[in-house]
Coordinates of C-alpha atoms in Angstrom, one line a residue:
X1 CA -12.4 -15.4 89.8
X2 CA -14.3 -12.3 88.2
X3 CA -12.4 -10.0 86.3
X4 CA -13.5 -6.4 86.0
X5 CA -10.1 -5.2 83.4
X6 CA -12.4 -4.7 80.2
X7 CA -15.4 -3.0 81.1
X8 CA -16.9 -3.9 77.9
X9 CA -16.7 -7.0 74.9
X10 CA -15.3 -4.1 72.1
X11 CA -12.6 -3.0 74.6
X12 CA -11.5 -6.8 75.4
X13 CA -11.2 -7.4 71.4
X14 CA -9.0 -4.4 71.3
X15 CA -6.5 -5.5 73.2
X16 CA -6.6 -9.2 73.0
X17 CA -4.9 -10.9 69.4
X18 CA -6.9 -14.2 68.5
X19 CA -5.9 -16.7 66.0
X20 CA -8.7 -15.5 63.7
X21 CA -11.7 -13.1 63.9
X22 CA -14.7 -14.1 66.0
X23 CA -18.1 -12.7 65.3
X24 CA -21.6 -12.2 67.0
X25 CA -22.6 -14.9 69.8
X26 CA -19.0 -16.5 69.8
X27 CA -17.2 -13.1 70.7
X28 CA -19.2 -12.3 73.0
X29 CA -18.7 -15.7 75.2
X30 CA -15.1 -15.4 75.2
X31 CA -15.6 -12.1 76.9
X32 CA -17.7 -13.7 79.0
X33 CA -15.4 -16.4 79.9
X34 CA -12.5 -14.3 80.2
X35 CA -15.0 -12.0 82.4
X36 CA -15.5 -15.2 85.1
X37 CA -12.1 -17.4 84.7
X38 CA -9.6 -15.2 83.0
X39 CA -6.6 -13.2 84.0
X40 CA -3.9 -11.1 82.8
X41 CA -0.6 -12.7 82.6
X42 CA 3.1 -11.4 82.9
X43 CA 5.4 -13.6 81.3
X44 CA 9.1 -14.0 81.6
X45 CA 11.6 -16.0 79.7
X46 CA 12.8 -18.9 81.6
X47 CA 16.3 -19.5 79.7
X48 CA 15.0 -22.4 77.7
X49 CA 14.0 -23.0 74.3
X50 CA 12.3 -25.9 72.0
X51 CA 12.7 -26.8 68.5
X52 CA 9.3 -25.1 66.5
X53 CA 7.5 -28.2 65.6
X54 CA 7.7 -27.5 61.9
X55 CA 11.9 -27.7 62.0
X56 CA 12.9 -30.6 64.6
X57 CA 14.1 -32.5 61.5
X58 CA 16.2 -29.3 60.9
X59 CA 20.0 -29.9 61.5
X60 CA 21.4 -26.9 62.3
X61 CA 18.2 -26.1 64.6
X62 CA 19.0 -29.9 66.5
X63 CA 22.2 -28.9 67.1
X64 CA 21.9 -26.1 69.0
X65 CA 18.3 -27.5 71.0
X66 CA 17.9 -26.5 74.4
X67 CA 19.7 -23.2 74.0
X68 CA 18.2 -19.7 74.8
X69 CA 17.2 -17.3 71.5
X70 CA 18.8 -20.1 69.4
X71 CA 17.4 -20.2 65.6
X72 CA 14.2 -21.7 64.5
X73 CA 13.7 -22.0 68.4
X74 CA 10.1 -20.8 70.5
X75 CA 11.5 -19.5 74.0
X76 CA 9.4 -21.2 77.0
X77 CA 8.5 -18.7 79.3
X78 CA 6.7 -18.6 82.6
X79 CA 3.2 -17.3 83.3
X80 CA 2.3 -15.2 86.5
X81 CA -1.2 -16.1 88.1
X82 CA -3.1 -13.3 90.2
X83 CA -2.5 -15.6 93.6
X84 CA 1.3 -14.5 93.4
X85 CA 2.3 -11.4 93.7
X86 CA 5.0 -9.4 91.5
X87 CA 7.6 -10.0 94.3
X88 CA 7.0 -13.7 94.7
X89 CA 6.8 -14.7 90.5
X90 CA 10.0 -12.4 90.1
X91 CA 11.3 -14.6 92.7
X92 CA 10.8 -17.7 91.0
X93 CA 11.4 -16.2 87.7
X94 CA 15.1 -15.3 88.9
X95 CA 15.3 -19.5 90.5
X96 CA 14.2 -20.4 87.2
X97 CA 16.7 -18.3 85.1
X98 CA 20.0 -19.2 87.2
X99 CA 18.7 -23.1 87.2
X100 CA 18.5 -22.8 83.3
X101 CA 21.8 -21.0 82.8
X102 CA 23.6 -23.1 84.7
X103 CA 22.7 -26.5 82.9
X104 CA 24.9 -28.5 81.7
X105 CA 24.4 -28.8 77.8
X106 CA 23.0 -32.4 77.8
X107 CA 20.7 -31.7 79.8
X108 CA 19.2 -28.7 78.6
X109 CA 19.1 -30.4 75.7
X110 CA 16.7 -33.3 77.7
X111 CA 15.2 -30.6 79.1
X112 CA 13.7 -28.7 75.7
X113 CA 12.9 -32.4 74.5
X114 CA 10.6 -33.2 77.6
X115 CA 9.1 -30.0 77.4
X116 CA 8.2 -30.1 73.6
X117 CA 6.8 -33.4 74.1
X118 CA 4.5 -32.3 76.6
X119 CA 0.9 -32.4 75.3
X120 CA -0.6 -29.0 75.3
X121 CA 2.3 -26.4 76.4
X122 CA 0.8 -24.3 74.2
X123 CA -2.3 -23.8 76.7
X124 CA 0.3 -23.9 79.7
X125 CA 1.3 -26.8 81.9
X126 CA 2.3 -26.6 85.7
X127 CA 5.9 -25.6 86.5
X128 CA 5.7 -28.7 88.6
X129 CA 7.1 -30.1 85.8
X130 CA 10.7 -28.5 86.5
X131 CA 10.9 -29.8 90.0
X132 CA 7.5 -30.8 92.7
X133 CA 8.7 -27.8 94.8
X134 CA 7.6 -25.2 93.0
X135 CA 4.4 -23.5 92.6
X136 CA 1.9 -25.1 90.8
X137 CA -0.4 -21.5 90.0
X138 CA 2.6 -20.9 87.6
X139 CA 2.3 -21.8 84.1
X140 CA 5.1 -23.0 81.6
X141 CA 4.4 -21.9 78.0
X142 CA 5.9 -20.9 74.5
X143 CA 6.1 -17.5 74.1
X144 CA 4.0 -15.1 72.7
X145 CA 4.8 -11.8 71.3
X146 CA 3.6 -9.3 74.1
X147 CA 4.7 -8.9 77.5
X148 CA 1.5 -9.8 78.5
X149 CA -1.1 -12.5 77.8
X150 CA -4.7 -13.2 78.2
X151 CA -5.1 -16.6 80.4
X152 CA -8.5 -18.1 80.7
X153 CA -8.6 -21.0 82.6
X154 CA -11.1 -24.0 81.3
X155 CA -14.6 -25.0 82.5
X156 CA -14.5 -28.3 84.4
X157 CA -12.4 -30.6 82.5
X158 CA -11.9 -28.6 78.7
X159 CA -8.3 -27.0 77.6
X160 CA -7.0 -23.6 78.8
X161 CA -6.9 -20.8 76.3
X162 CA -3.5 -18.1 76.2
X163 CA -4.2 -15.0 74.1
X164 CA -1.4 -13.2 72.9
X165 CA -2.0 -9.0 73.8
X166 CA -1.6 -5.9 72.6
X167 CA -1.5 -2.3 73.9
X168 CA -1.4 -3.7 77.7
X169 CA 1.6 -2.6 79.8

């Protein structure tokens, strides 16, 4: 997948929020690998939350786990992938969101514990995980804040990197 959306290294850093500056060779390959296996990424809240890792010994924040925009909460969202188009994510976006809204309390409560116990939802796991039937290009992930995010996907077997935007949309 080669991505022509930043025509140039200065103009990808301008838009794209990293954990902390990068300098020289190292800023340089992310454009680079964003260039070859990246994408931009519309993400949608799917209805669920988890507990931020820092308060799941938090009382008030276990009592109201698996709830949407609840307190001391990260909202899961899902990612779009270029494969899909607007049409076909919205589609499963709107599955997604009357699934979550109807679920019984217990079990969105299971729900936001299996997905925070996931390894790596941070770099987005397939939304497989909700059910087999649905597409696997679509990622689950916490959410970031932008509408969009920068997605680029790893290099044989390493860890898939989500970028938080800015200015895109």
């Amino acid at each position: 997948m080669v991505n022509s959306l930043f025509a140039t290294s200065d103009e990808f850093h301008a838009h794209v929020i990293l954990p902390r500056p990068l300098v020289g060779e190292a800023r340089d390959r992310l454009f680079e690998d964003f260039s070859r296996r990246g994408y931009l990424a519309r993400q949608e809240a799917t209805g669920v939350s988890v507990i931020a890792k820092f308060f799941t010994a938090n009382f008030y924040a276990a009592l109201t786990e698996g709830a949407a925009d609840a307190p001391f909460h990260v909202g899961v969202v899902m990612l779009g992938h270029p494969t899909l188009s607007d049409e076909e994510f919205d589609s499963w976006v709107d599955i997604v969101q009357s699934w979550s809204a109807a679920l019984p309390p217990r079990t969105a409560v299971a729900i936001s514990r299996k997905i925070r116990q996931l390894r790596h939802v941070d770099r987005g796991v397939p939304l497989t995980i909700l059910h087999k039937g649905m597409p696997e290009q679509i990622l689950l992930s916490y959410r970031r804040p932008s509408d969009f995010v920068a997605v680029i996907e790893p290099e044989g077997t390493g860890l898939r990197s989500i970028y938080a935007t800015k200015n895109i949309g």
